[in-house]
Tab-separated table of C-alpha atoms and ligand atoms in Angstrom:
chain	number	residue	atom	x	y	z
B	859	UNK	CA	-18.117	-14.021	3.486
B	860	UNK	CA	-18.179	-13.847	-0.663
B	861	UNK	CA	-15.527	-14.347	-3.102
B	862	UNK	CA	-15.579	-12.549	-6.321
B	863	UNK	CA	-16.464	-14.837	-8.886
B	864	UNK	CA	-13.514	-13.917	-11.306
B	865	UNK	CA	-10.813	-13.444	-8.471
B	866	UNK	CA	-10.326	-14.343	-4.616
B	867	UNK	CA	-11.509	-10.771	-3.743
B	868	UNK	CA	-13.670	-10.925	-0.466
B	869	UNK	CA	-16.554	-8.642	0.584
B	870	UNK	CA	-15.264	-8.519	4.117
B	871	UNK	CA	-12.859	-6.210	2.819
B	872	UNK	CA	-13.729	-2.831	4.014
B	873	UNK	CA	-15.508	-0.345	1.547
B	874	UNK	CA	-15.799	-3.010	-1.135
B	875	UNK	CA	-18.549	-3.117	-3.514
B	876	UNK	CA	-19.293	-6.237	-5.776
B	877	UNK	CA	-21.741	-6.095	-9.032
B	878	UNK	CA	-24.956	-7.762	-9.634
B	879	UNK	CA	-22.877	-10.361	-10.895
B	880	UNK	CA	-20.880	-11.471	-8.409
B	881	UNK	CA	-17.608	-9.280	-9.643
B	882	UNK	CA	-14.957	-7.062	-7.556
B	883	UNK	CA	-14.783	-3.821	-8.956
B	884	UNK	CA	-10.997	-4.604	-9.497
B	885	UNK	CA	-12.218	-7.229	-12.128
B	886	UNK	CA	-14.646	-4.977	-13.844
B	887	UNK	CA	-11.831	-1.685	-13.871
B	888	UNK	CA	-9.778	-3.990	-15.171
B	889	UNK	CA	-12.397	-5.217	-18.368
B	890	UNK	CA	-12.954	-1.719	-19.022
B	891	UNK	CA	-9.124	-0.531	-19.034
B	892	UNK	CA	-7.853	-3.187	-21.416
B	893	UNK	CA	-9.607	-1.457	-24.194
B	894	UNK	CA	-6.815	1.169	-23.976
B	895	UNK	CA	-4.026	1.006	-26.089
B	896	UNK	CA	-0.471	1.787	-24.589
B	897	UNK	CA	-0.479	4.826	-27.732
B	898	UNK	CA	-3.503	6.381	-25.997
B	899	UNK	CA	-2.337	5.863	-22.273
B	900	UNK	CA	0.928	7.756	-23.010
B	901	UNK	CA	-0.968	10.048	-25.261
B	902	UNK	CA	-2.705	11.466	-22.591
B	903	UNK	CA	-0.084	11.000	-19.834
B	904	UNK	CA	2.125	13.478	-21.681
B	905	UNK	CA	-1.171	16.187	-22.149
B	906	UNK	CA	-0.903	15.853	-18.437
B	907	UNK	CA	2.882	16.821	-17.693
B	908	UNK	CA	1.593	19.760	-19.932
B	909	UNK	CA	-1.312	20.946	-18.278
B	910	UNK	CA	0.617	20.665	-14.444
B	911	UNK	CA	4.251	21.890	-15.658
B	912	UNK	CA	4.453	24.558	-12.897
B	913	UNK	CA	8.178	24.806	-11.597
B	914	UNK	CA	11.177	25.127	-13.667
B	915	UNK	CA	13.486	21.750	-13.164
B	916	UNK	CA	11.486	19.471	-11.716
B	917	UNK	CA	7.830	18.272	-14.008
B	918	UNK	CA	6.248	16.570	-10.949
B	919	UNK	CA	7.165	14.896	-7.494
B	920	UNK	CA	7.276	11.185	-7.040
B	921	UNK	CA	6.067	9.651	-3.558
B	922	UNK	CA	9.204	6.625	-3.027
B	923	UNK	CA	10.281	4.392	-0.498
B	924	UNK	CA	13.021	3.034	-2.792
B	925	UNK	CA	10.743	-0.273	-2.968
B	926	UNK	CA	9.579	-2.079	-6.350
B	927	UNK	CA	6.743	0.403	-7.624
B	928	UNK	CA	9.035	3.553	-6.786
B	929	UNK	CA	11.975	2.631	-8.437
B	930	UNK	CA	9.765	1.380	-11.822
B	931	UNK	CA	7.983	4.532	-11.572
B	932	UNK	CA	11.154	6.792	-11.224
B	933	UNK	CA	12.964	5.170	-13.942
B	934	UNK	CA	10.627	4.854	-16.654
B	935	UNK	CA	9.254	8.799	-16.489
B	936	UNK	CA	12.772	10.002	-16.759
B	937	UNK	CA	13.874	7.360	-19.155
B	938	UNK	CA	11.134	7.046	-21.478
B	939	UNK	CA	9.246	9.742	-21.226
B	940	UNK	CA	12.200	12.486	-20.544
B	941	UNK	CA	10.489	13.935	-17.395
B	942	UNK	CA	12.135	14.792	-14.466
B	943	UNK	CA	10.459	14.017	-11.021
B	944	UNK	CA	11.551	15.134	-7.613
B	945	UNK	CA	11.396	12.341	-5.272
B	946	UNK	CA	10.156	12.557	-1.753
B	947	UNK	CA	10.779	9.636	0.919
B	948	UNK	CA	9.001	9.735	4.584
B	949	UNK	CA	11.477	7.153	5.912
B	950	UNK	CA	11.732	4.697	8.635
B	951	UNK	CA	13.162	5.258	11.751
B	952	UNK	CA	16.180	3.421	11.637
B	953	UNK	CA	15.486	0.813	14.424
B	954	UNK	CA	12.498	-0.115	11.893
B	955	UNK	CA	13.822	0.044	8.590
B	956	UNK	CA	14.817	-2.845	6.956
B	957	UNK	CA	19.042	-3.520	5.653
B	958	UNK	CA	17.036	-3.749	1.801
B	959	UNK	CA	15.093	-0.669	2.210
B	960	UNK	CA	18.429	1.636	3.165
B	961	UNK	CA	19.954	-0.132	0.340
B	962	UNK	CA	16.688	0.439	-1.950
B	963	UNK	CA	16.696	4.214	-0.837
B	964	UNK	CA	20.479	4.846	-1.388
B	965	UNK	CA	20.145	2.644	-5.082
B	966	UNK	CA	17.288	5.591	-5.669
B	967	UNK	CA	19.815	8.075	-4.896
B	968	UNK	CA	22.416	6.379	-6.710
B	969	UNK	CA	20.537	6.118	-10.098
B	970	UNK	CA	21.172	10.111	-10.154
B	971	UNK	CA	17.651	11.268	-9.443
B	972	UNK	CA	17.084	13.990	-6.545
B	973	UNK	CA	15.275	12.793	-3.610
B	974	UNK	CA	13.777	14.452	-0.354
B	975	UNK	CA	14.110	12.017	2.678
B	976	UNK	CA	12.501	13.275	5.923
B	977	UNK	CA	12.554	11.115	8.782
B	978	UNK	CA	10.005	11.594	11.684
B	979	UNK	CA	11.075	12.309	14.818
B	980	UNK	CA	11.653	8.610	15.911
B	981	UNK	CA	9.696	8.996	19.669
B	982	UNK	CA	6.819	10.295	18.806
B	983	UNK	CA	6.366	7.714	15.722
B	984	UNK	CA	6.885	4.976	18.443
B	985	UNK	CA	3.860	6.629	20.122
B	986	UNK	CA	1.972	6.179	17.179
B	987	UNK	CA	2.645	3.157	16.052
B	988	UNK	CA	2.220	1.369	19.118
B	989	UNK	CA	-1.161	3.337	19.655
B	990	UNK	CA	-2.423	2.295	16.092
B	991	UNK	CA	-1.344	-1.458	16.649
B	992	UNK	CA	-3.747	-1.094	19.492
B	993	UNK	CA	-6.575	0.044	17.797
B	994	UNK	CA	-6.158	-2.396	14.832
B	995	UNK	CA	-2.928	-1.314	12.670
B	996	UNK	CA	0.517	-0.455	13.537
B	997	UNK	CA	0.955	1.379	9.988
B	998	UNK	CA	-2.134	4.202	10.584
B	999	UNK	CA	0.663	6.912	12.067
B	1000	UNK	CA	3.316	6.076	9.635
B	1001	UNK	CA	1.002	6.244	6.294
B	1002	UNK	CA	-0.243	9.387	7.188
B	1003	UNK	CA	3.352	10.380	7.553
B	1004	UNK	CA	4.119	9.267	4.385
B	1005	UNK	CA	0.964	10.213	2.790
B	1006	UNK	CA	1.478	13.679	4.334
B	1007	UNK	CA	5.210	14.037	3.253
B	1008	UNK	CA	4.053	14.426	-0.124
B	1009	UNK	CA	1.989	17.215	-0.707
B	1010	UNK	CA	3.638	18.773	1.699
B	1011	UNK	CA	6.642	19.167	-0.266
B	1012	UNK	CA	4.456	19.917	-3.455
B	1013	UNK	CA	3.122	23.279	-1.770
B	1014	UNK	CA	6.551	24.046	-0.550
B	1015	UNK	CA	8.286	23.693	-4.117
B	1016	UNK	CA	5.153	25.128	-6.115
B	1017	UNK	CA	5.187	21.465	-7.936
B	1018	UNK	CA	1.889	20.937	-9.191
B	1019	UNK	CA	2.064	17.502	-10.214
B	1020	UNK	CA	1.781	14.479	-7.655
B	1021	UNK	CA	2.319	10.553	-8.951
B	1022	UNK	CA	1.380	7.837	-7.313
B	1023	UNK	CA	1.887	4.230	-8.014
B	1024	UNK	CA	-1.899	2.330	-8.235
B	1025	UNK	CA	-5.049	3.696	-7.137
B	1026	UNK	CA	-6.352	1.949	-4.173
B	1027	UNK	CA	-10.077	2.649	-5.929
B	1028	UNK	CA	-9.415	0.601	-8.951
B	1029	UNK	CA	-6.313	-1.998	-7.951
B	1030	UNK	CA	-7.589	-2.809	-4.245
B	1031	UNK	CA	-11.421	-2.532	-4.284
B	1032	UNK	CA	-11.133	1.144	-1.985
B	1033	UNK	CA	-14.248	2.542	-2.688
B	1034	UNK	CA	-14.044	6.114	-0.970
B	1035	UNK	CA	-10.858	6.590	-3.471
B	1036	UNK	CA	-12.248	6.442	-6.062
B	1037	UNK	CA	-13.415	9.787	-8.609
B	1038	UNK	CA	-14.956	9.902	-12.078
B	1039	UNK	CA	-11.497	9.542	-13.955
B	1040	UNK	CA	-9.669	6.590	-12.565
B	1041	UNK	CA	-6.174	8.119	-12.669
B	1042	UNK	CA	-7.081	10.687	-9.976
B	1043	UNK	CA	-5.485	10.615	-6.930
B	1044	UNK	CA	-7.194	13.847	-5.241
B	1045	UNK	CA	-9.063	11.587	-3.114
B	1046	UNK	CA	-6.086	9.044	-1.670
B	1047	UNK	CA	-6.765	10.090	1.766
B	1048	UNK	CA	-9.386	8.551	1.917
B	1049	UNK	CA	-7.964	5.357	1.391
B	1050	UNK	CA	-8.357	2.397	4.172
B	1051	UNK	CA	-5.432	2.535	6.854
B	1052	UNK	CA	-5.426	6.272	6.460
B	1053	UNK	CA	-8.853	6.988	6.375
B	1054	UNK	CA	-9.107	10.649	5.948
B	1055	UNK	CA	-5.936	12.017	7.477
B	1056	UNK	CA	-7.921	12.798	10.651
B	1057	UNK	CA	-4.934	12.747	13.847
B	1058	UNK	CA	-8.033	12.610	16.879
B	1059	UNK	CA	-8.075	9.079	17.204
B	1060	UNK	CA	-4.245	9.003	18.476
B	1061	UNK	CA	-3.921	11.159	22.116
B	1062	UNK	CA	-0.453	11.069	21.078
B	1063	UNK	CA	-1.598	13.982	18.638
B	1064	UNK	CA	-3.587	15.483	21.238
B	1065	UNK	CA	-0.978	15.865	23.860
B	1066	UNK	CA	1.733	16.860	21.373
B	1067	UNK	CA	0.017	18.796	18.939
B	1068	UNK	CA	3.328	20.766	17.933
B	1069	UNK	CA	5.045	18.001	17.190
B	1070	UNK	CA	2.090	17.051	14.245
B	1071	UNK	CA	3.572	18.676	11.561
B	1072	UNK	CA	5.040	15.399	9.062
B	1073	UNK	CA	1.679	13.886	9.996
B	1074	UNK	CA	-0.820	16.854	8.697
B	1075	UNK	CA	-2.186	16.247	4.957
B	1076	UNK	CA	-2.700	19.628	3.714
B	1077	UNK	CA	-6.447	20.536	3.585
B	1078	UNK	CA	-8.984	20.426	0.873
B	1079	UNK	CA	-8.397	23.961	0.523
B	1080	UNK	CA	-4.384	24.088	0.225
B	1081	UNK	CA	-4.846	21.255	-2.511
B	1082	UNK	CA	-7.168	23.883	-4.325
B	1083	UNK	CA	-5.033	26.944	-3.855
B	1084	UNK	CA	-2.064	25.331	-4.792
B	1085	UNK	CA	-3.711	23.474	-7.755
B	1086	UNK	CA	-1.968	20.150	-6.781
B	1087	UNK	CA	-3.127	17.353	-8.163
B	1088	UNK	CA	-2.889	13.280	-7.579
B	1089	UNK	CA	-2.261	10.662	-10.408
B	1090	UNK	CA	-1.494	7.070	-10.327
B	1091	UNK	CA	0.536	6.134	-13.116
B	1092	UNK	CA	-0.585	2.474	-12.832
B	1093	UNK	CA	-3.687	3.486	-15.186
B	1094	UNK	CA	-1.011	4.754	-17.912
B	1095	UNK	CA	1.043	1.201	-18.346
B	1096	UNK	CA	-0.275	-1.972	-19.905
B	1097	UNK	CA	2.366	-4.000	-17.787
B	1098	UNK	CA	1.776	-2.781	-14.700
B	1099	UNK	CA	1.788	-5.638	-11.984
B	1100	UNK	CA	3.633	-6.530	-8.693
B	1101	UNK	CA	5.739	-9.379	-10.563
B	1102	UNK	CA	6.788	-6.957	-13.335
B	1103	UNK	CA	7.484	-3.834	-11.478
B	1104	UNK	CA	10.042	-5.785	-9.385
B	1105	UNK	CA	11.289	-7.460	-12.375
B	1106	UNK	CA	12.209	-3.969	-14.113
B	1107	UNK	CA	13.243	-2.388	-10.722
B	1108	UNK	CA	15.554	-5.512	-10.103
B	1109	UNK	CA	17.405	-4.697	-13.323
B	1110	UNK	CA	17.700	-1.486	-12.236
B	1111	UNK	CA	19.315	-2.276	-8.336
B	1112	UNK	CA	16.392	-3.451	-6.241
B	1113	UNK	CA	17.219	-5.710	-3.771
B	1114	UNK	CA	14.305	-8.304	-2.827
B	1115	UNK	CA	12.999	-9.871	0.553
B	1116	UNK	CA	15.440	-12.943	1.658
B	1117	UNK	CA	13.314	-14.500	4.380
B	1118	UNK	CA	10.975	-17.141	2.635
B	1119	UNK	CA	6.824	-17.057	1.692
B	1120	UNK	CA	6.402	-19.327	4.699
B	1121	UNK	CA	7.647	-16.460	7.237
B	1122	UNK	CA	6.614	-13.614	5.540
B	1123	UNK	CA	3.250	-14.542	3.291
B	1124	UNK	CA	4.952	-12.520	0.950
B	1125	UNK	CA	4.674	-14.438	-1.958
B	1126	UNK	CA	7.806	-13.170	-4.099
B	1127	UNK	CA	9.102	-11.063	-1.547
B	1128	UNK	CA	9.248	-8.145	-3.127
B	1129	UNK	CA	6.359	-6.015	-1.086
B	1130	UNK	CA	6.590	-3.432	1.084
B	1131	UNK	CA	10.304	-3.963	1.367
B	1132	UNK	CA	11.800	-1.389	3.952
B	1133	UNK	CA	9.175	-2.674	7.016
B	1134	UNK	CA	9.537	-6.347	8.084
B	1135	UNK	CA	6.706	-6.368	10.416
B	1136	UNK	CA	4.637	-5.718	7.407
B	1137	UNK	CA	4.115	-9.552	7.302
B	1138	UNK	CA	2.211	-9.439	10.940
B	1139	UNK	CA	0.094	-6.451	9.990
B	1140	UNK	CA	-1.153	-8.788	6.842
B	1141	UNK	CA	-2.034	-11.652	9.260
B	1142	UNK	CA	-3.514	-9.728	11.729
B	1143	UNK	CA	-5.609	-8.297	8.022
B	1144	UNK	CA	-6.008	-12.025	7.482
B	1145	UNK	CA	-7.272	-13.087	11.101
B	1146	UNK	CA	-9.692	-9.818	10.713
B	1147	UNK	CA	-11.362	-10.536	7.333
B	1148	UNK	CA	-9.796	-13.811	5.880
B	1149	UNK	CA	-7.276	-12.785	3.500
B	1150	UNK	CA	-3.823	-11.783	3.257
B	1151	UNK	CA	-1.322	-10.923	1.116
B	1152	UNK	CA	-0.931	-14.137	-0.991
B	1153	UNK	CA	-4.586	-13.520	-1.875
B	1154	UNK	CA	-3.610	-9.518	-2.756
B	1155	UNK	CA	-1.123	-11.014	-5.289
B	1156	UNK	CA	-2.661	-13.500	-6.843
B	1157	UNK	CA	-5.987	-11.530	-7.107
B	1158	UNK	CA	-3.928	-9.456	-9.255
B	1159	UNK	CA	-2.593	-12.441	-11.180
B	1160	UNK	CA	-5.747	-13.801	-11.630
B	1161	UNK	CA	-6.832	-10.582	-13.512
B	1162	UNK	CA	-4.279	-10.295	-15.873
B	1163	UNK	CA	-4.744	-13.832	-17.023
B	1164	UNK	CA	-1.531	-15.221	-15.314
B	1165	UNK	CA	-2.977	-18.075	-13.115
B	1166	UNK	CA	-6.167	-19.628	-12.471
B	1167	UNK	CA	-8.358	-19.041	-10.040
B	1168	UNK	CA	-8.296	-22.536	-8.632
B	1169	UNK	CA	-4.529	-22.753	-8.599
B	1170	UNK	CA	-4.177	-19.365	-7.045
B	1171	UNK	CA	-6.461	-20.935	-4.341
B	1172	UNK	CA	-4.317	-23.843	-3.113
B	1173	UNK	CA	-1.364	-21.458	-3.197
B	1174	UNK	CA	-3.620	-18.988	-0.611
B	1175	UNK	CA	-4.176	-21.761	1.369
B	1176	UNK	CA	-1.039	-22.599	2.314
B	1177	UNK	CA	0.508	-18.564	2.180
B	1178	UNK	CA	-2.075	-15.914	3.605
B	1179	UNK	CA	-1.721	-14.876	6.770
B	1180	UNK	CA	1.671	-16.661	7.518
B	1181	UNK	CA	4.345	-14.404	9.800
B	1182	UNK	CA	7.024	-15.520	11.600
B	1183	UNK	CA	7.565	-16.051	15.289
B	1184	UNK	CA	10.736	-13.826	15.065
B	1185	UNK	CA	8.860	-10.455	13.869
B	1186	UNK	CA	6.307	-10.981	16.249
B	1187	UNK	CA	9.227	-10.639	18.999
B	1188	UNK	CA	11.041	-7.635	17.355
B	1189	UNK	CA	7.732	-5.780	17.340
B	1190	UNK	CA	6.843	-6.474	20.565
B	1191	UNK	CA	10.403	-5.646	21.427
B	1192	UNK	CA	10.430	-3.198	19.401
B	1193	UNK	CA	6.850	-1.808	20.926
B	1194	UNK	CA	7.885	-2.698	24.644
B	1195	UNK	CA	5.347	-4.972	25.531
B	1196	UNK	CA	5.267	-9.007	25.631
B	1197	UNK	CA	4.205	-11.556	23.308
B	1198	UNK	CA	1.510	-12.382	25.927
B	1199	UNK	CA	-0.105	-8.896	26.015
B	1200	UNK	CA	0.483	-9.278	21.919
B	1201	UNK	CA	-1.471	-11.809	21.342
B	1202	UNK	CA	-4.097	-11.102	23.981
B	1203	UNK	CA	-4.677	-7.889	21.629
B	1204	UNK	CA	-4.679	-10.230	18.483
B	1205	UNK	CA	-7.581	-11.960	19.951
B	1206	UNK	CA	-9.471	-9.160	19.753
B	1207	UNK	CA	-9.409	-8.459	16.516
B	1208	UNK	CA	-9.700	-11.955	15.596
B	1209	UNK	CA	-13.467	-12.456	13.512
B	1210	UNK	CA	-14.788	-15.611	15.280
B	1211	UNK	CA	-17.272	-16.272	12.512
B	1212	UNK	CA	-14.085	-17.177	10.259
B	1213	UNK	CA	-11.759	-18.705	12.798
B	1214	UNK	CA	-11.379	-20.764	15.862
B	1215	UNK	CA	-8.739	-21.368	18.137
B	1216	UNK	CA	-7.193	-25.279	17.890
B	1217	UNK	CA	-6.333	-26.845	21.005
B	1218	UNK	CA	-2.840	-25.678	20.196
B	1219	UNK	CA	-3.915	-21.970	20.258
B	1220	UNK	CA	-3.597	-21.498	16.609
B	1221	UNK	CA	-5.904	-19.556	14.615
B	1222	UNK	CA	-7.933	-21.754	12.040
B	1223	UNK	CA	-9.872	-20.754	9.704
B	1224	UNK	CA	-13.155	-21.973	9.368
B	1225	UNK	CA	-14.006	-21.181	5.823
B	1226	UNK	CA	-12.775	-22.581	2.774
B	1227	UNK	CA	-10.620	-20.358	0.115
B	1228	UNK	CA	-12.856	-19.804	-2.791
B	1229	UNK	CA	-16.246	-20.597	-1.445
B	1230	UNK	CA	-18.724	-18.457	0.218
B	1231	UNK	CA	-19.772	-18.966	3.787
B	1232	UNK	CA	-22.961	-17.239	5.061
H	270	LIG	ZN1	-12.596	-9.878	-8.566
């Protein structure tokens, strides 16, 4: 395993690419994109809402959960830029959704803008989830939902004009997403957990094929047709970060994460907000390629000059990969299936070249944060 030698990136993240010199690609987007100034970034952002403008009311739809990066996004198009978005939200089922995310949602709703919610039929979800926990992560089924929900709605409204948040290309070292301009989004499918849309690996899908339809990304073709297109309005803000997207959304209603870094990894618990079992999809992440979310944060931090990379490493230390013994149980509750049969699945996945079990049965890792192993 190799750490980026600006950040904590690893190359055992999948599709990652690092230079000849040792760098993430996150660390050399984000050379290149500080030459912008916040004139030219809005400059062209505006030429944009020009060039897509396709349906009377609305100028473009927003992909939300109600969460920190949704609620930023929302705000600041219609506030300082005077457009107004149509929001979409693929929801949790409500034995999954979290008491902050129905309160982040309704706060959405609340601030006056008009949202779509659609909520998968909760059964066949279940299905899903449970059959992409066994093959390696719970969220597969959902993010295609919620990837899907999107365009979806775009093609139904004639709304040209899709933003997302940050582009998994640029921000989290997802290779296949990226295209020649780094604000487009036309290829987010192929980003990691969703990998392409494709439903065969779930039999699920197979044996219910007409219940697939909040799971099917429209094709290649409909984007075309339809002239939809993707952009992640990360690349258009100079103050664009984790930290500072909750900070503005809090102002604006957000309500954070209460359970602590220690039980959730989640640093300053403001990430993925309406899912709780988030934090045991990031340490089974962790336990697969040895890093988590604390190393997702500070990577970030690290970039924009905020920490240093040896601080952000003894904070990683004690953070990534950390989950609770209590969301384990509600997802195997949750999931029907017992902690035993849980963790005999975690072992699977575990990568035995960066951990061994103590005599305890804990995971350790092998490797130390920051330096490369071969
Ligand atoms: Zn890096």
């Amino acid at each position: 395993m190799k750490y980026c030698k600006n950040c904590l990136e690893v190359d055992t993240r999948p599709r990652t690419k690092f230079n000849k010199e040792g760098l993430c690609s996150a660390c050399t987007y984000k050379k290149k994109q500080s030459n912008l100034s916040d004139e030219k970034r809005i400059e062209l952002l505006k030429k944009i809402f020009i060039k897509f403008k396709s349906h009377e009311k609305y100028d473009c739809i927003i992909g939300v959960s109600g969460g920190k990066d949704s609620t930023r996004q929302a705000v600041w198009l219609r506030d300082k830029l005077n457009i107004n978005p149509l929001l979409v939200c693929c929801t949790y089922p409500p034995d999954q959704i979290t008491t902050a995310g129905h309160e982040n949602l309704s706060n959405l709703i609340s601030l006056g803008f008009d949202v779509i919610v659609s909520g998968p039929s909760p059964n066949i979800w279940k299905k899903v989830l449970k059959e992409g926990f066994f093959k390696g992560n719970y969220l597969k089924g959902p993010e295609i939902a919620l990837f899907s929900s999107v365009p979806q709605i775009a093609i139904k409204y004639g709304i040209r004009l899709i933003i997302w948040g940050e582009s998994p290309g640029y921000i989290w070292n997802n290779e296949k997403v990226k295209r020649k301009l780094p604000y487009d989004g036309n290829s987010l499918k192929y980003s990691n957990t969703i990998s392409g849309c494709d439903l065969n690996w779930s039999k699920v899908f197979l044996e219910n094929p007409e219940k697939l339809t909040p799971y099917i990304y429209p094709s290649d073709k409909e984007f075309k047709k339809n002239k939809i297109q993707i952009i992640f309005l990360e690349y258009f803000s100079n103050n664009w970060s984790v930290i500072n997207n909750a900070k503005i959304s809090s102002t604006y209603g957000l309500k954070i994460r209460k359970d602590n870094a220690k039980n959730t990894g989640d640093l300053y618990g403001v990430m993925a907000l309406d899912d709780d079992w988030v934090s045991l999809n990031q340490m089974i992440k962790y336990l697969k390629f040895g890093f988590g979310r604390a190393s997702d944060y500070l990577n970030y931090e690290i970039r924009a000059g905020r920490i240093k990379r040896d601080d952000a490493i003894k904070i990683v230390k004690k953070y990534d990969g950390k989950c609770s013994k209590k969301y384990i149980k509600s997802f195997c509750n949750y999931i029907s299936i017992s902690e035993k049969d849980f963790w005999k699945q975690i072992d699977k996945f575990v990568n035995k070249k960066l951990f061994y079990k103590s005599n305890k049965g804990e995971y350790l890792p092998k490797f130390k944060v920051g330096e490369n192993i071969e």
